Amino acid sequence: MTRAVLVAGIGNLFLGDDGFGPEVVRRLATDPGPPLPGGVRVVDYGIRGMHLAYDLLDGYDALVLVDAYPGGGAPGELTVLEVGPDDLGAGEFDAHGMNPVSVLANLGQLGGTLPLTHVVGCTPADVEEGIGLTEAVAAAVPEAVAEVRALVRRLSAAGPAPTPESAPAPVPARTRRS
């Protein structure tokens, strides 16, 4: 049995490199590579946080967020994180915006639970008004597509998600690539 995995591209394409997530999922959807495993859904959420929150109520086993990530590295550097409930803290939910931490932290208020979650992020160079990615971030898109594909294959092949009683405590994992 394969896991149900949601790949969510998030970000504002009108703010330069903040459009990284939507660009990666667009490329993933049009990539001529092998098809993604069954049970994988790829969605460009843009800045629609409430839409993402409600879709997560459908009971996905795993979530892969693709977003610009201000991790302090060089522009175009990819970072892969595993995120658990203890990593989120609290945040005020904005039904008209997209703050991924707030969306995920407040999922319980909607009756949901955070699935196994990974972030594939890219350090932005410019998030000022403007359409299009900078050269460094655009160059990272193919590697991010490959990273998401590999992550989705691992997550979907892992079998059904463990129940909360049997699941080990989440441990944040961080991998940087440049």
PDB file of C-alpha atoms in Angstrom:
ATOM      1  CA  MET A   1       0.000   0.000   0.000  1.00  0.00           C
ATOM      2  CA  THR A   2       1.304   3.455  -0.850  1.00  0.00           C
ATOM      3  CA  ARG A   3       0.931   6.611   1.169  1.00  0.00           C
ATOM      4  CA  ALA A   4      -1.164   9.558   0.039  1.00  0.00           C
ATOM      5  CA  VAL A   5       1.300  12.414  -0.473  1.00  0.00           C
ATOM      6  CA  LEU A   6       0.486  16.069  -1.113  1.00  0.00           C
ATOM      7  CA  VAL A   7       3.161  18.174  -2.833  1.00  0.00           C
ATOM      8  CA  ALA A   8       2.330  21.831  -2.215  1.00  0.00           C
ATOM      9  CA  GLY A   9       4.041  24.654  -4.069  1.00  0.00           C
ATOM     10  CA  ILE A  10       3.644  27.833  -2.049  1.00  0.00           C
ATOM     11  CA  GLY A  11       4.728  31.391  -2.639  1.00  0.00           C
ATOM     12  CA  ASN A  12       3.815  34.600  -4.414  1.00  0.00           C
ATOM     13  CA  LEU A  13       4.938  34.666  -8.023  1.00  0.00           C
ATOM     14  CA  PHE A  14       4.598  38.474  -8.015  1.00  0.00           C
ATOM     15  CA  LEU A  15       7.442  38.733  -5.493  1.00  0.00           C
ATOM     16  CA  GLY A  16      10.403  37.458  -7.495  1.00  0.00           C
ATOM     17  CA  ASP A  17      12.040  34.432  -5.879  1.00  0.00           C
ATOM     18  CA  ASP A  18       9.038  33.880  -3.612  1.00  0.00           C
ATOM     19  CA  GLY A  19       7.569  32.205  -6.709  1.00  0.00           C
ATOM     20  CA  PHE A  20      10.041  29.308  -6.323  1.00  0.00           C
ATOM     21  CA  GLY A  21       7.454  26.834  -4.968  1.00  0.00           C
ATOM     22  CA  PRO A  22       4.890  27.427  -7.718  1.00  0.00           C
ATOM     23  CA  GLU A  23       7.618  27.162 -10.372  1.00  0.00           C
ATOM     24  CA  VAL A  24       8.910  23.846  -9.012  1.00  0.00           C
ATOM     25  CA  VAL A  25       5.446  22.247  -8.930  1.00  0.00           C
ATOM     26  CA  ARG A  26       4.682  23.620 -12.411  1.00  0.00           C
ATOM     27  CA  ARG A  27       7.864  21.974 -13.712  1.00  0.00           C
ATOM     28  CA  LEU A  28       7.104  18.800 -11.780  1.00  0.00           C
ATOM     29  CA  ALA A  29       3.682  18.595 -13.413  1.00  0.00           C
ATOM     30  CA  THR A  30       5.127  19.076 -16.930  1.00  0.00           C
ATOM     31  CA  ASP A  31       8.369  17.136 -16.394  1.00  0.00           C
ATOM     32  CA  PRO A  32       8.793  14.401 -19.027  1.00  0.00           C
ATOM     33  CA  GLY A  33      10.349  12.121 -16.402  1.00  0.00           C
ATOM     34  CA  PRO A  34       8.686   8.993 -15.049  1.00  0.00           C
ATOM     35  CA  PRO A  35       5.210   9.505 -13.627  1.00  0.00           C
ATOM     36  CA  LEU A  36       4.880  10.124  -9.914  1.00  0.00           C
ATOM     37  CA  PRO A  37       3.619   7.207  -7.810  1.00  0.00           C
ATOM     38  CA  GLY A  38      -0.108   6.705  -7.370  1.00  0.00           C
ATOM     39  CA  GLY A  39      -1.571   8.623  -4.448  1.00  0.00           C
ATOM     40  CA  VAL A  40       0.602  11.698  -5.077  1.00  0.00           C
ATOM     41  CA  ARG A  41      -1.152  15.007  -5.690  1.00  0.00           C
ATOM     42  CA  VAL A  42       0.792  18.087  -6.876  1.00  0.00           C
ATOM     43  CA  VAL A  43      -0.834  21.502  -6.306  1.00  0.00           C
ATOM     44  CA  ASP A  44       0.261  25.120  -6.751  1.00  0.00           C
ATOM     45  CA  TYR A  45      -1.304  26.815  -3.720  1.00  0.00           C
ATOM     46  CA  GLY A  46       0.402  30.139  -4.289  1.00  0.00           C
ATOM     47  CA  ILE A  47      -0.741  32.251  -1.330  1.00  0.00           C
ATOM     48  CA  ARG A  48      -3.958  30.330  -0.612  1.00  0.00           C
ATOM     49  CA  GLY A  49      -3.240  29.146   2.921  1.00  0.00           C
ATOM     50  CA  MET A  50      -6.838  28.312   3.766  1.00  0.00           C
ATOM     51  CA  HIS A  51      -7.088  26.129   0.659  1.00  0.00           C
ATOM     52  CA  LEU A  52      -3.988  24.187   1.755  1.00  0.00           C
ATOM     53  CA  ALA A  53      -5.353  23.819   5.297  1.00  0.00           C
ATOM     54  CA  TYR A  54      -8.667  22.419   4.081  1.00  0.00           C
ATOM     55  CA  ASP A  55      -6.993  20.058   1.621  1.00  0.00           C
ATOM     56  CA  LEU A  56      -4.876  18.681   4.477  1.00  0.00           C
ATOM     57  CA  LEU A  57      -8.117  17.684   6.214  1.00  0.00           C
ATOM     58  CA  ASP A  58      -8.528  15.030   3.487  1.00  0.00           C
ATOM     59  CA  GLY A  59      -6.116  12.838   5.442  1.00  0.00           C
ATOM     60  CA  TYR A  60      -2.815  12.865   3.595  1.00  0.00           C
ATOM     61  CA  ASP A  61      -0.107  10.626   5.045  1.00  0.00           C
ATOM     62  CA  ALA A  62       2.690  13.000   4.040  1.00  0.00           C
ATOM     63  CA  LEU A  63       3.149  16.596   2.922  1.00  0.00           C
ATOM     64  CA  VAL A  64       5.998  18.088   0.900  1.00  0.00           C
ATOM     65  CA  LEU A  65       6.039  21.886   0.977  1.00  0.00           C
ATOM     66  CA  VAL A  66       8.098  23.599  -1.719  1.00  0.00           C
ATOM     67  CA  ASP A  67       8.870  27.221  -0.907  1.00  0.00           C
ATOM     68  CA  ALA A  68      11.436  29.983  -0.766  1.00  0.00           C
ATOM     69  CA  TYR A  69      13.282  29.459   2.500  1.00  0.00           C
ATOM     70  CA  PRO A  70      15.301  32.240   4.133  1.00  0.00           C
ATOM     71  CA  GLY A  71      17.816  29.825   5.610  1.00  0.00           C
ATOM     72  CA  GLY A  72      20.760  32.188   5.457  1.00  0.00           C
ATOM     73  CA  GLY A  73      22.607  30.317   2.719  1.00  0.00           C
ATOM     74  CA  ALA A  74      23.692  31.572  -0.656  1.00  0.00           C
ATOM     75  CA  PRO A  75      20.899  32.389  -3.109  1.00  0.00           C
ATOM     76  CA  GLY A  76      19.852  29.215  -4.890  1.00  0.00           C
ATOM     77  CA  GLU A  77      20.933  26.914  -2.055  1.00  0.00           C
ATOM     78  CA  LEU A  78      18.444  24.113  -1.418  1.00  0.00           C
ATOM     79  CA  THR A  79      17.501  23.016   2.078  1.00  0.00           C
ATOM     80  CA  VAL A  80      15.432  19.935   2.927  1.00  0.00           C
ATOM     81  CA  LEU A  81      13.827  19.854   6.365  1.00  0.00           C
ATOM     82  CA  GLU A  82      11.610  17.395   8.187  1.00  0.00           C
ATOM     83  CA  VAL A  83       9.109  19.353  10.263  1.00  0.00           C
ATOM     84  CA  GLY A  84       7.022  18.145  13.186  1.00  0.00           C
ATOM     85  CA  PRO A  85       4.420  19.795  15.430  1.00  0.00           C
ATOM     86  CA  ASP A  86       7.059  20.815  17.991  1.00  0.00           C
ATOM     87  CA  ASP A  87       8.921  22.777  15.306  1.00  0.00           C
ATOM     88  CA  LEU A  88       5.947  25.001  14.514  1.00  0.00           C
ATOM     89  CA  GLY A  89       5.105  26.834  17.690  1.00  0.00           C
ATOM     90  CA  ALA A  90       2.078  29.069  17.330  1.00  0.00           C
ATOM     91  CA  GLY A  91       1.089  31.525  14.697  1.00  0.00           C
ATOM     92  CA  GLU A  92      -1.954  33.578  13.877  1.00  0.00           C
ATOM     93  CA  PHE A  93      -3.873  32.046  11.002  1.00  0.00           C
ATOM     94  CA  ASP A  94      -4.682  34.443   8.148  1.00  0.00           C
ATOM     95  CA  ALA A  95      -7.453  33.145   5.909  1.00  0.00           C
ATOM     96  CA  HIS A  96      -6.336  35.534   3.148  1.00  0.00           C
ATOM     97  CA  GLY A  97      -2.626  34.826   3.120  1.00  0.00           C
ATOM     98  CA  MET A  98       0.022  32.136   3.234  1.00  0.00           C
ATOM     99  CA  ASN A  99       2.222  31.758   6.257  1.00  0.00           C
ATOM    100  CA  PRO A 100       3.088  28.058   6.163  1.00  0.00           C
ATOM    101  CA  VAL A 101       3.990  27.894   9.862  1.00  0.00           C
ATOM    102  CA  SER A 102       0.634  29.397  10.837  1.00  0.00           C
ATOM    103  CA  VAL A 103      -1.307  27.165   8.441  1.00  0.00           C
ATOM    104  CA  LEU A 104       0.318  24.005   9.786  1.00  0.00           C
ATOM    105  CA  ALA A 105       0.333  25.090  13.442  1.00  0.00           C
ATOM    106  CA  ASN A 106      -3.395  25.813  13.357  1.00  0.00           C
ATOM    107  CA  LEU A 107      -4.454  22.692  11.482  1.00  0.00           C
ATOM    108  CA  GLY A 108      -5.727  21.191  14.743  1.00  0.00           C
ATOM    109  CA  GLN A 109      -8.231  24.035  15.134  1.00  0.00           C
ATOM    110  CA  LEU A 110      -9.855  22.796  11.930  1.00  0.00           C
ATOM    111  CA  GLY A 111      -9.953  19.217  13.196  1.00  0.00           C
ATOM    112  CA  GLY A 112      -6.893  17.958  11.347  1.00  0.00           C
ATOM    113  CA  THR A 113      -3.476  16.655  12.285  1.00  0.00           C
ATOM    114  CA  LEU A 114      -0.122  17.456  10.765  1.00  0.00           C
ATOM    115  CA  PRO A 115       1.015  14.657   8.464  1.00  0.00           C
ATOM    116  CA  LEU A 116       4.650  13.657   8.108  1.00  0.00           C
ATOM    117  CA  THR A 117       5.983  16.924   6.649  1.00  0.00           C
ATOM    118  CA  HIS A 118       9.066  17.879   4.674  1.00  0.00           C
ATOM    119  CA  VAL A 119      10.064  21.254   3.285  1.00  0.00           C
ATOM    120  CA  VAL A 120      12.128  21.629   0.137  1.00  0.00           C
ATOM    121  CA  GLY A 121      13.258  25.231   0.314  1.00  0.00           C
ATOM    122  CA  CYS A 122      15.495  27.487  -1.697  1.00  0.00           C
ATOM    123  CA  THR A 123      17.328  30.534  -0.387  1.00  0.00           C
ATOM    124  CA  PRO A 124      15.982  33.531  -2.317  1.00  0.00           C
ATOM    125  CA  ALA A 125      18.059  36.370  -3.707  1.00  0.00           C
ATOM    126  CA  ASP A 126      15.209  38.858  -4.226  1.00  0.00           C
ATOM    127  CA  VAL A 127      11.630  38.903  -2.950  1.00  0.00           C
ATOM    128  CA  GLU A 128      10.775  42.436  -4.039  1.00  0.00           C
ATOM    129  CA  GLU A 129       7.888  43.121  -6.418  1.00  0.00           C
ATOM    130  CA  GLY A 130       8.534  41.615  -9.807  1.00  0.00           C
ATOM    131  CA  ILE A 131       7.694  38.528 -11.805  1.00  0.00           C
ATOM    132  CA  GLY A 132      10.328  35.886 -12.424  1.00  0.00           C
ATOM    133  CA  LEU A 133      13.036  34.109 -10.518  1.00  0.00           C
ATOM    134  CA  THR A 134      16.584  35.396 -10.241  1.00  0.00           C
ATOM    135  CA  GLU A 135      19.264  33.467 -12.102  1.00  0.00           C
ATOM    136  CA  ALA A 136      20.540  31.661  -8.987  1.00  0.00           C
ATOM    137  CA  VAL A 137      17.079  30.505  -7.887  1.00  0.00           C
ATOM    138  CA  ALA A 138      15.995  29.555 -11.421  1.00  0.00           C
ATOM    139  CA  ALA A 139      19.139  27.411 -11.686  1.00  0.00           C
ATOM    140  CA  ALA A 140      18.063  25.529  -8.524  1.00  0.00           C
ATOM    141  CA  VAL A 141      14.642  24.548  -9.921  1.00  0.00           C
ATOM    142  CA  PRO A 142      15.754  21.367 -11.777  1.00  0.00           C
ATOM    143  CA  GLU A 143      17.605  20.111  -8.688  1.00  0.00           C
ATOM    144  CA  ALA A 144      14.537  20.877  -6.554  1.00  0.00           C
ATOM    145  CA  VAL A 145      12.331  18.912  -8.976  1.00  0.00           C
ATOM    146  CA  ALA A 146      14.705  15.949  -8.668  1.00  0.00           C
ATOM    147  CA  GLU A 147      14.766  16.304  -4.865  1.00  0.00           C
ATOM    148  CA  VAL A 148      10.949  16.378  -4.661  1.00  0.00           C
ATOM    149  CA  ARG A 149      10.712  13.331  -6.955  1.00  0.00           C
ATOM    150  CA  ALA A 150      13.143  11.367  -4.769  1.00  0.00           C
ATOM    151  CA  LEU A 151      11.383  12.440  -1.567  1.00  0.00           C
ATOM    152  CA  VAL A 152       7.956  11.518  -2.944  1.00  0.00           C
ATOM    153  CA  ARG A 153       9.198   8.076  -4.019  1.00  0.00           C
ATOM    154  CA  ARG A 154      10.539   7.422  -0.507  1.00  0.00           C
ATOM    155  CA  LEU A 155       7.428   8.763   1.232  1.00  0.00           C
ATOM    156  CA  SER A 156       4.876   7.004  -0.963  1.00  0.00           C
ATOM    157  CA  ALA A 157       6.688   3.655  -0.726  1.00  0.00           C
ATOM    158  CA  ALA A 158       6.904   3.800   3.051  1.00  0.00           C
ATOM    159  CA  GLY A 159       3.468   2.230   3.530  1.00  0.00           C
ATOM    160  CA  PRO A 160       0.651   3.599   5.639  1.00  0.00           C
ATOM    161  CA  ALA A 161       1.494   6.345   8.090  1.00  0.00           C
ATOM    162  CA  PRO A 162       2.021   5.226  11.680  1.00  0.00           C
ATOM    163  CA  THR A 163      -0.753   5.950  14.147  1.00  0.00           C
ATOM    164  CA  PRO A 164      -0.012   8.728  16.670  1.00  0.00           C
ATOM    165  CA  GLU A 165       0.385   6.103  19.405  1.00  0.00           C
ATOM    166  CA  SER A 166       3.049   4.147  17.500  1.00  0.00           C
ATOM    167  CA  ALA A 167       4.824   7.028  15.811  1.00  0.00           C
ATOM    168  CA  PRO A 168       8.237   7.986  17.140  1.00  0.00           C
ATOM    169  CA  ALA A 169       8.707  11.562  18.307  1.00  0.00           C
ATOM    170  CA  PRO A 170       9.571  13.769  15.306  1.00  0.00           C
ATOM    171  CA  VAL A 171      13.182  14.749  14.979  1.00  0.00           C
ATOM    172  CA  PRO A 172      13.963  17.774  12.813  1.00  0.00           C
ATOM    173  CA  ALA A 173      16.306  16.841  10.004  1.00  0.00           C
ATOM    174  CA  ARG A 174      18.150  19.346   7.890  1.00  0.00           C
ATOM    175  CA  THR A 175      20.117  18.869   4.716  1.00  0.00           C
ATOM    176  CA  ARG A 176      21.699  21.731   2.782  1.00  0.00           C
ATOM    177  CA  ARG A 177      22.732  21.563  -0.838  1.00  0.00           C
ATOM    178  CA  SER A 178      24.222  24.266  -3.001  1.00  0.00           C
TER     179      SER A 178
END
